[in-house]
XYZ file of C-alpha atoms in Angstrom:
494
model
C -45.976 -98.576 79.402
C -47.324 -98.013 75.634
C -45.723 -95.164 74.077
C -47.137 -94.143 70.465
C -44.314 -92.415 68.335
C -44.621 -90.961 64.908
C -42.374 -89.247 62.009
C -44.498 -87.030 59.406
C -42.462 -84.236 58.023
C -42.943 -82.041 55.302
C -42.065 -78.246 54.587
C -45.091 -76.672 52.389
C -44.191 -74.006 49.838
C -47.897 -72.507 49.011
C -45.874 -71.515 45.172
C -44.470 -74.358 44.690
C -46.196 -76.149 41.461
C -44.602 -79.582 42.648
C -47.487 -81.697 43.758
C -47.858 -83.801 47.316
C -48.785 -86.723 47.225
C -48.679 -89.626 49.790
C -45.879 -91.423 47.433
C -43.860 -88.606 47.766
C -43.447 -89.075 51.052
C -42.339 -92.715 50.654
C -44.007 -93.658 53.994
C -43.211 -96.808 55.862
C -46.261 -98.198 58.065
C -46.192 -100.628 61.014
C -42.814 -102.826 61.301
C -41.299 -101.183 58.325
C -41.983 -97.795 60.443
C -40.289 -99.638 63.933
C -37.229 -100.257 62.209
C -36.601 -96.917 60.460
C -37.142 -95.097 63.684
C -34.839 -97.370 65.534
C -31.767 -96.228 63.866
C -32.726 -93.038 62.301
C -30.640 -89.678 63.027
C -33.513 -87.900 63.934
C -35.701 -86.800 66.655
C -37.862 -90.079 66.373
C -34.931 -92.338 67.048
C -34.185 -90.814 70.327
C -37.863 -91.072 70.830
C -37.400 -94.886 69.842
C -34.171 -94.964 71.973
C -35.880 -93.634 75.358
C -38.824 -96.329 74.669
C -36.524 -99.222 74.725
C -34.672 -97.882 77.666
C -38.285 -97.779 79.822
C -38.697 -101.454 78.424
C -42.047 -100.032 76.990
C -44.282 -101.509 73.996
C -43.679 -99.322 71.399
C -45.837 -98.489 68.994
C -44.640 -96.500 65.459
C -47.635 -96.316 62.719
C -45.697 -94.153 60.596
C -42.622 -93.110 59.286
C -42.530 -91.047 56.475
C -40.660 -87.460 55.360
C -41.341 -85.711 51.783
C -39.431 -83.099 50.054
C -40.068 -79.709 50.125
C -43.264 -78.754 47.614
C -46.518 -77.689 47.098
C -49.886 -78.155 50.028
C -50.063 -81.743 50.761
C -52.816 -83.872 49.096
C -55.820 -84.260 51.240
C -55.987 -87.897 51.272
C -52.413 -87.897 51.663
C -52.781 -85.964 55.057
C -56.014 -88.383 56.009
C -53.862 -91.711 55.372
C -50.576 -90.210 57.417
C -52.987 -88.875 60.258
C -55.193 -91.386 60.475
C -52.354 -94.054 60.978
C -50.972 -91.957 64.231
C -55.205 -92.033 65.490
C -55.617 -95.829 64.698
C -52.634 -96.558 67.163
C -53.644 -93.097 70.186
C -57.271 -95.100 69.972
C -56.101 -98.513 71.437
C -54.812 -96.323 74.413
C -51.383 -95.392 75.512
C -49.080 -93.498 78.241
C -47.232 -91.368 76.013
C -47.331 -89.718 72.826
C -44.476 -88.047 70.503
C -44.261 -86.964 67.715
C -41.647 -86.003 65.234
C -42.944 -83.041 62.772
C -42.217 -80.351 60.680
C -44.099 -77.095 61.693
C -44.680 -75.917 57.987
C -46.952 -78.657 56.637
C -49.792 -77.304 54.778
C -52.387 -79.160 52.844
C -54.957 -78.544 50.501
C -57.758 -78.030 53.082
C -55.343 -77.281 56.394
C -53.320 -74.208 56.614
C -51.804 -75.591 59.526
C -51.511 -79.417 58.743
C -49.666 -80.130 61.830
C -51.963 -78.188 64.167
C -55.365 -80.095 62.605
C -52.998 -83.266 63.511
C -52.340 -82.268 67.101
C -55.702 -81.340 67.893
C -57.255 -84.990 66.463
C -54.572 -86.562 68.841
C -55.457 -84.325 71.809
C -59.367 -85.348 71.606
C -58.437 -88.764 71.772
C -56.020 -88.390 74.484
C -56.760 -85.319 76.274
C -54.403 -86.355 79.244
C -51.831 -88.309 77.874
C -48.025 -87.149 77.698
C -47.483 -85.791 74.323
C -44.025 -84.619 72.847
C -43.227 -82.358 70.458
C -40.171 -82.054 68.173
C -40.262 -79.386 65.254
C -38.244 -77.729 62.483
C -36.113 -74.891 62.522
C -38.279 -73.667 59.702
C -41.939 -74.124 61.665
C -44.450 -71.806 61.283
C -46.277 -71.640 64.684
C -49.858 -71.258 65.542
C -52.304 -71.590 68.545
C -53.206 -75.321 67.969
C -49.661 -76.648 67.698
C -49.203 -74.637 71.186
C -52.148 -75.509 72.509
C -52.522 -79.411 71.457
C -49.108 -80.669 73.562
C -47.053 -80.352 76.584
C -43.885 -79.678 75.639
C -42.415 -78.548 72.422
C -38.890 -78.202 71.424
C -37.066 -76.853 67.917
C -33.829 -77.513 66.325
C -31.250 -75.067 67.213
C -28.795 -75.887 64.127
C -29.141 -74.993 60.894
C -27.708 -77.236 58.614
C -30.010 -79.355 61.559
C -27.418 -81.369 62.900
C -29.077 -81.638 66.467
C -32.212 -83.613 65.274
C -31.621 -86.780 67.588
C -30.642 -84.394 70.557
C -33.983 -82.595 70.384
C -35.787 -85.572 70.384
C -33.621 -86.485 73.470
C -34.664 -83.084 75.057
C -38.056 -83.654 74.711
C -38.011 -87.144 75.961
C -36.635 -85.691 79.022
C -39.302 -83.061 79.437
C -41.964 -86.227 79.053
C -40.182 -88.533 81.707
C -40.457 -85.726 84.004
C -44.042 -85.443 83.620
C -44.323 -89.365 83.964
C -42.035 -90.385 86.655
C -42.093 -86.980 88.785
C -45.924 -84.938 88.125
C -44.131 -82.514 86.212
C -47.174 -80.431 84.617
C -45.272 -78.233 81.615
C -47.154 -75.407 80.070
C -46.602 -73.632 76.569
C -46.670 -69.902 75.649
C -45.260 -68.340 72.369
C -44.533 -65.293 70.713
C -44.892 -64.218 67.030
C -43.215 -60.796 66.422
C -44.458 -59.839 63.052
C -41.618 -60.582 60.480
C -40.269 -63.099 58.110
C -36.722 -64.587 58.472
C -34.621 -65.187 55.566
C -33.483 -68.573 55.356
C -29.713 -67.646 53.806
C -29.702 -65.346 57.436
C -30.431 -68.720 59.759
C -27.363 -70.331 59.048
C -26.218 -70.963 62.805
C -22.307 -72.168 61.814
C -22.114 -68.114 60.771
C -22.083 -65.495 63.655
C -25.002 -63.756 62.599
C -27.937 -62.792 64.417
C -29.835 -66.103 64.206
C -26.691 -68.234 65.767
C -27.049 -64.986 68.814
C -30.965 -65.864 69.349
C -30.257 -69.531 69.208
C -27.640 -69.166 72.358
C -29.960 -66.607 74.112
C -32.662 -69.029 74.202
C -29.913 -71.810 75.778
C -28.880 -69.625 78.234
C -32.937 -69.047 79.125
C -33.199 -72.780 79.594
C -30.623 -72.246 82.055
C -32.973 -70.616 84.671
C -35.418 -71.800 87.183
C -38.155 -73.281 85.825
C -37.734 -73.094 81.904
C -37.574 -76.401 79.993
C -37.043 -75.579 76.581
C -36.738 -72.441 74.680
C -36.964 -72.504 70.828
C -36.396 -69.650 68.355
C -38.269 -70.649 65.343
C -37.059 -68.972 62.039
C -40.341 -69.827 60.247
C -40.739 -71.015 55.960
C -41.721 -67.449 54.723
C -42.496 -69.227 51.641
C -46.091 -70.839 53.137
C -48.594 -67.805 52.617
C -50.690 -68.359 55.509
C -51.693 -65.991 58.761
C -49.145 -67.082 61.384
C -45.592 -67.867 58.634
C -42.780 -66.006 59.892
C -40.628 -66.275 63.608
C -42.053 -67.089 66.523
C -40.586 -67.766 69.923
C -41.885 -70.887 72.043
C -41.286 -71.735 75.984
C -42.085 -74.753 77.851
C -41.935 -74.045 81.263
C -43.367 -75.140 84.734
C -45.292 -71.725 85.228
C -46.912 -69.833 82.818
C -45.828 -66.226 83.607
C -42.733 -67.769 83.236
C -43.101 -68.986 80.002
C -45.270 -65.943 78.792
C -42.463 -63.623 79.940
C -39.343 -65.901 78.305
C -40.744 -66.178 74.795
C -42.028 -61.894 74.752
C -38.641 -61.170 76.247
C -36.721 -63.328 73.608
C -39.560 -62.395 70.851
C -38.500 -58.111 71.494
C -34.819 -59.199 70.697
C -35.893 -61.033 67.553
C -37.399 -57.795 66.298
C -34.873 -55.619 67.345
C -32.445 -57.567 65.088
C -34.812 -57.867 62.098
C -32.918 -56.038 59.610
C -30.062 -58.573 60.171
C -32.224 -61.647 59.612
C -33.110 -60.426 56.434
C -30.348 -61.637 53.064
C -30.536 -59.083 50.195
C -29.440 -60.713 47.141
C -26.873 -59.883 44.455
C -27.016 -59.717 40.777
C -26.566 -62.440 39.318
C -23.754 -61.036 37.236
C -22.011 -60.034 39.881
C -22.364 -63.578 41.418
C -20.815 -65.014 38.354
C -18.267 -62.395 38.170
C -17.193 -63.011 41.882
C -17.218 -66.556 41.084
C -14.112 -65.496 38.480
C -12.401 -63.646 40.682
C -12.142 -66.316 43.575
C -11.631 -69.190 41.044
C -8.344 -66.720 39.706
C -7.204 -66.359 43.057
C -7.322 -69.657 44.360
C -5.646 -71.229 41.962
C -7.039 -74.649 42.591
C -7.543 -75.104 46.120
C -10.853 -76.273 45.743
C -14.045 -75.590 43.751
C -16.325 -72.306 43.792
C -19.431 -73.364 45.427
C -22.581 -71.538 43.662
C -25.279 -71.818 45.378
C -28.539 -71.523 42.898
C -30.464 -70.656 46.370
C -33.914 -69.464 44.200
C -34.193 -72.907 42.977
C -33.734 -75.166 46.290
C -35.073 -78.653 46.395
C -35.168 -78.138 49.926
C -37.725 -75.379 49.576
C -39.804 -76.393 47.208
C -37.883 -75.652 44.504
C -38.663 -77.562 40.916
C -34.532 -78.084 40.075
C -34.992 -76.881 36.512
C -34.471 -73.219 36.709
C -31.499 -72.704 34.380
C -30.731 -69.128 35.191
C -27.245 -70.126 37.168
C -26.125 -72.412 34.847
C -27.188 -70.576 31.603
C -25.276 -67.554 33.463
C -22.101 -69.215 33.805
C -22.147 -70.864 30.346
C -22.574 -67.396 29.253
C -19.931 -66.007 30.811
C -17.176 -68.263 29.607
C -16.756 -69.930 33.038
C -15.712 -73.619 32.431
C -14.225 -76.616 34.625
C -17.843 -76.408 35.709
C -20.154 -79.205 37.676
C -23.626 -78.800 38.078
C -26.520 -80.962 38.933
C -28.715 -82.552 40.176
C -30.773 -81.002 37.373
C -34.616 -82.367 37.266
C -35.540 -83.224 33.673
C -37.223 -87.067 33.491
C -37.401 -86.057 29.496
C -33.898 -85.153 28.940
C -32.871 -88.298 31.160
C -34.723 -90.220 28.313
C -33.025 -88.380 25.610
C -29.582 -89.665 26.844
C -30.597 -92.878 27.737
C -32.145 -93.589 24.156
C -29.165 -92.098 22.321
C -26.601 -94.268 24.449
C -23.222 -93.661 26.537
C -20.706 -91.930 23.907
C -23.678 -90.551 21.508
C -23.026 -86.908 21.217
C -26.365 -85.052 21.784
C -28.461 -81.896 21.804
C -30.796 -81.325 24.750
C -33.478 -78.774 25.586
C -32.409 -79.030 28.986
C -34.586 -77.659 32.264
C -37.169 -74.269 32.284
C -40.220 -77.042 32.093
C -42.515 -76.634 35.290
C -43.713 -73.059 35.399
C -45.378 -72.023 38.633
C -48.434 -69.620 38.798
C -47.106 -66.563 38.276
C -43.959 -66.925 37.110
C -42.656 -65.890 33.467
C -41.985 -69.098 31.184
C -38.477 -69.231 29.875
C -37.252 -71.278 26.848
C -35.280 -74.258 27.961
C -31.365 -74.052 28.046
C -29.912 -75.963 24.418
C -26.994 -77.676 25.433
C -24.852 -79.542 23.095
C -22.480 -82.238 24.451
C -21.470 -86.266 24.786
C -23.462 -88.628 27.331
C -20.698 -89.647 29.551
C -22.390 -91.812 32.064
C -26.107 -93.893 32.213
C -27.605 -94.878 35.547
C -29.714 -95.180 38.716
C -29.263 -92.221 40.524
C -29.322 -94.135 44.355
C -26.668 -93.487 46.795
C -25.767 -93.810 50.845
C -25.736 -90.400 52.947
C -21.754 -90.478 54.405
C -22.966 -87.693 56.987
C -23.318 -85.548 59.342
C -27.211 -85.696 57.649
C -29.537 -88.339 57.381
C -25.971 -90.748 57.635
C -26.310 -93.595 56.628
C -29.822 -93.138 54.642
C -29.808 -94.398 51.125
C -31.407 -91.725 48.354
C -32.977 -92.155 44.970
C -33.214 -89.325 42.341
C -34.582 -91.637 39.821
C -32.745 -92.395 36.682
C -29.936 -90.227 35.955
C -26.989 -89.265 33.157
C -24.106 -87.237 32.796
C -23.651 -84.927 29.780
C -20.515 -83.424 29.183
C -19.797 -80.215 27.026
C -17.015 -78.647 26.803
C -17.403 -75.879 29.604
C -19.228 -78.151 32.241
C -20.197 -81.668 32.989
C -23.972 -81.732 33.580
C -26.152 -83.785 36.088
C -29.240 -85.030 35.026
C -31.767 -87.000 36.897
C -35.492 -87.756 37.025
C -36.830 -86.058 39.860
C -35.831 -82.978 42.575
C -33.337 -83.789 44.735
C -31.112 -81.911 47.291
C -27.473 -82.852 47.044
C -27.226 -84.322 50.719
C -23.603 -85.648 50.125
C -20.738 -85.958 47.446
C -22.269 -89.460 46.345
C -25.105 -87.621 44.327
C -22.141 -87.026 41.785
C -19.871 -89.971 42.471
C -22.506 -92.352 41.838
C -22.604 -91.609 37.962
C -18.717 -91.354 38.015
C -17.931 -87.500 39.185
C -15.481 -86.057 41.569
C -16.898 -82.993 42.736
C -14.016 -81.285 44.410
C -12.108 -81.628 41.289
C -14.520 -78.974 39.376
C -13.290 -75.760 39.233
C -16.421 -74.217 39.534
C -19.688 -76.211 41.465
C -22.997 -75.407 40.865
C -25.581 -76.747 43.239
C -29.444 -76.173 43.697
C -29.093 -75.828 47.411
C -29.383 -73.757 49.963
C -27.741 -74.897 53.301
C -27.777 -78.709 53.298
C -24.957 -79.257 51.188
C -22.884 -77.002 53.202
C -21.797 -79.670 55.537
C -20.249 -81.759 53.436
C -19.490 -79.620 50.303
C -17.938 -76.051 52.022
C -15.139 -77.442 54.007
C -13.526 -78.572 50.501
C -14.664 -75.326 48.861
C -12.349 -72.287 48.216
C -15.451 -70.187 48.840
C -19.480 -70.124 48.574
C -21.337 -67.844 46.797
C -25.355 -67.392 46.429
C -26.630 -67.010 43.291
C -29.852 -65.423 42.386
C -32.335 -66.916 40.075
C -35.970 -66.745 39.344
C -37.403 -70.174 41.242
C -39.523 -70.603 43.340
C -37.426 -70.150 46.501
C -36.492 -67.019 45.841
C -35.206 -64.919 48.673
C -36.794 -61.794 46.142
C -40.239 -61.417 47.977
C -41.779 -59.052 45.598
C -41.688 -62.394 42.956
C -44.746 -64.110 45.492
C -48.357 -63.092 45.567
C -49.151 -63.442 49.628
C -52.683 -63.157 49.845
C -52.973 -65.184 53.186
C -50.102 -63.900 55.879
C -51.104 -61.318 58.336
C -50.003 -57.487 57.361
C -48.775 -55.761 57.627
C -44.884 -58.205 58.410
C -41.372 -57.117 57.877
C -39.665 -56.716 55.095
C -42.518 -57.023 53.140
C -43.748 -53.838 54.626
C -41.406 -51.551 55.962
C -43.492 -49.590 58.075
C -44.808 -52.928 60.107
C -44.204 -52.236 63.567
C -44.708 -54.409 66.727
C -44.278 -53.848 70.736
């Protein structure tokens, strides 16, 4: 048995004015590829982990993930694609794949879909696999162009490898025992905030996620996945969706509409309407007063998330708190490869005035000056650390140089490049406990939650004017089917 296996993931934001190209995905090819996927926390390493348990050649052409950003370079797509054909085209028995959903490039709204349907013409009958995002935004030719797909049902995703597992079982059924699978989907007409999909909360999205687990319960029905969608790629089909794999296809037409008219019944409470940022910082104040201590504020800078597409240099959060007398602050990781320079030329000790973030504008959006900030480098050095878990454990990051400046309100975070803060070590590699601030200000959204909110005396979103904005009226959607809730009010489905 040959089985063909690949990892190429990427979340598209359509506003985002950081570029995509293939080094930003840091791909590894061939061996380098094997290896990754053989002890990766993800869905290709149960993928890699069912191969060696069939004793099969396996073959991995590509591993590769990039950061949230703008549509993919074209011959970005062609060299990550065309690596997964070169390997289909010397023939094997199964096929998975370990993608995104949201993945748009400069000449494919729906990278992932283009991909699937290259594979399928090569091998129209082989077994293929499908593991996706959370976050995909479905369409007809990722439906259409496999036999089985299945979506995270965590969000932080902390069930990566188990989906992979689930859809390896779905695939040895159709190998060992003639199982023939078929796909249907459903795409009520709305777009899911991503602050609403966090399934550790008992919100709406965590209900969905165990109605479609109790639906792979019944007779028939091999996976059921409620997608929340990336509202933040403006093309036709962005927004939730509903898939089924099942062994009929009434019954998994009738699973995904039945799930789908629960989805929009409980639109209004998959939708986050932000605060004020005063009152953020304000709240942030109160809490700090009240808890004496017992751990930092977390503020979450949510409109300028790396792991959207965010640029990390929107200053509105910390310029807010600055303003507003809050100190015992942390903040980072703050993208600005000039300011990095600045400290690294002046030297550890030199004190030092920096012009600090507001420097990629994205169509659209108003140009602010940067943020002067006036303090004493504390700390030079390469911003790499190890992942302690539950995400990506184990996985060693880069944010490029960094340095630490420290005023006398907040000690600052500076690095070369975007970067979610996966893990305390973003901070303690350049010298900085954390969970000692009083107040900490991250550019995150949800991944940080994992590791940071357990040791936080409470979490609060703060508003600003990036490019991951939960504020839809900031984005210009030219492309994505009206009319859709919230963006239209009056949108209406059955």
């Amino acid at each position: 048995m040959r089985i063909v296996m690949a990892r190429i993931n990427h979340e598209t934001n359509t506003f985002s004015p950081i570029p995509t190209p293939l080094s930003a995905f840091t791909p590894l090819w061939g061996e380098e590829a094997e290896a990754a996927a053989r002890v990766s926390n993800t869905a290709i390493g149960a993928f890699h982990a069912y191969a060696r348990a069939q004793g099969a050649e396996i073959a991995v052409p590509v591993f590769a993930m990039a950061n949230p950003s703008g549509p993919v370079a074209d011959d970005a797509f062609e060299a990550l694609a065309g690596a997964v054909l070169e390997e289909v085209a010397k023939g094997c028995d199964i096929i998975l794949l370990d993608l995104h959903g949201a993945m748009v490039t400069q000449s494919f709204d729906d990278g992932e879909g283009e991909l699937l349907a290259r594979v399928r013409r090569l091998a129209p009958g082989v077994p293929l696999g499908l593991a996706l995002d959370l976050h995909a935004n479905l369409t007809d030719d990722i439906v259409s162009n496999c036999d089985c797909i299945v979506g995270f049902k965590t969000y932080p995703h902390i069930d990566m490898y188990e989906t992979g597992e689930h859809v390896t079982r779905i695939i040895d059924g159709m190998v060992r025992e003639g199982l023939r699978p078929v796909n249907a989907w459903s795409h009520p007409p709305q777009f899911a905030h991503t602050l609403s999909m966090n399934t550790t909360q008992d919100n709406a999205m965590s209900a969905l996620i165990e109605r479609a687990r109790e639906a792979e319960t019944a007779a028939g029905v091999l996976a059921v996945s409620v997608f929340g969608g990336f509202s933040l790629a403006d093309i036709p089909t962005a927004g939730v969706s509903v898939a089924v794999t099942a062994t009929r296809e009434d019954t998994a037409r009738d699973v995904a509409a039945d799930i789908a008219r629960e989805v929009w019944q409980r639109r209004d409470e998959l939708v986050f309407r932000e605060e004020p940022l005063d009152i953020s910082i304000a709240q942030a104040r109160r809490v700090a007063e009240e808890a004496g201590g017992a751990g930092p504020v977390l503020l979450l800078d949510h409109g300028d998330n790396c792991m959207s597409g965010g640029t990390c240099d929107v200053m509105d959060v910390l310029e807010a708190a600055l303003g507003a007398g809050l100190d015992g602050i942390v903040c980072g990781p703050i993208n600005d490869a000039a300011a990095v320079e600045a400290c690294q030329a002046a030297g550890e000790g030199a004190e030092i005035t920096l012009k600090l973030g507001n420097k990629i504008v994205a169509d659209g959006f108003a140009s602010l000056p940067p943020l002067s900030v006036t303090g004493v480098v504390e700390a030079l050095g390469e911003g790499r650390y190890t992942v302690s878990g539950p995400i990506y454990t184990g996985q060693t990051f880069f944010m490029g140089r960094a340095a630490v400046l420290r005023t006398p309100q907040a000690r600052i975070l500076i690095v070369e490049q975007p970067h979610e803060p996966w893990d305390a070590g973003v901070f303690q590699c350049l010298g900085i406990d954390p969970f000692a601030a009083r107040f900490l200000i991250l550019k995150s959204r949800m991944y940080c939650r994992p590791v940071f909110e357990p040791r936080a005396s409470a979490v609060i979103a703060c508003a600003s004017r990036g490019v991951t904005s939960s504020a839809y009226e900031l984005f210009s959607f030219e492309k994505v089917t009206r009319p859709i809730f919230p963006l239209d009010e009056g949108a209406n489905w059955s």
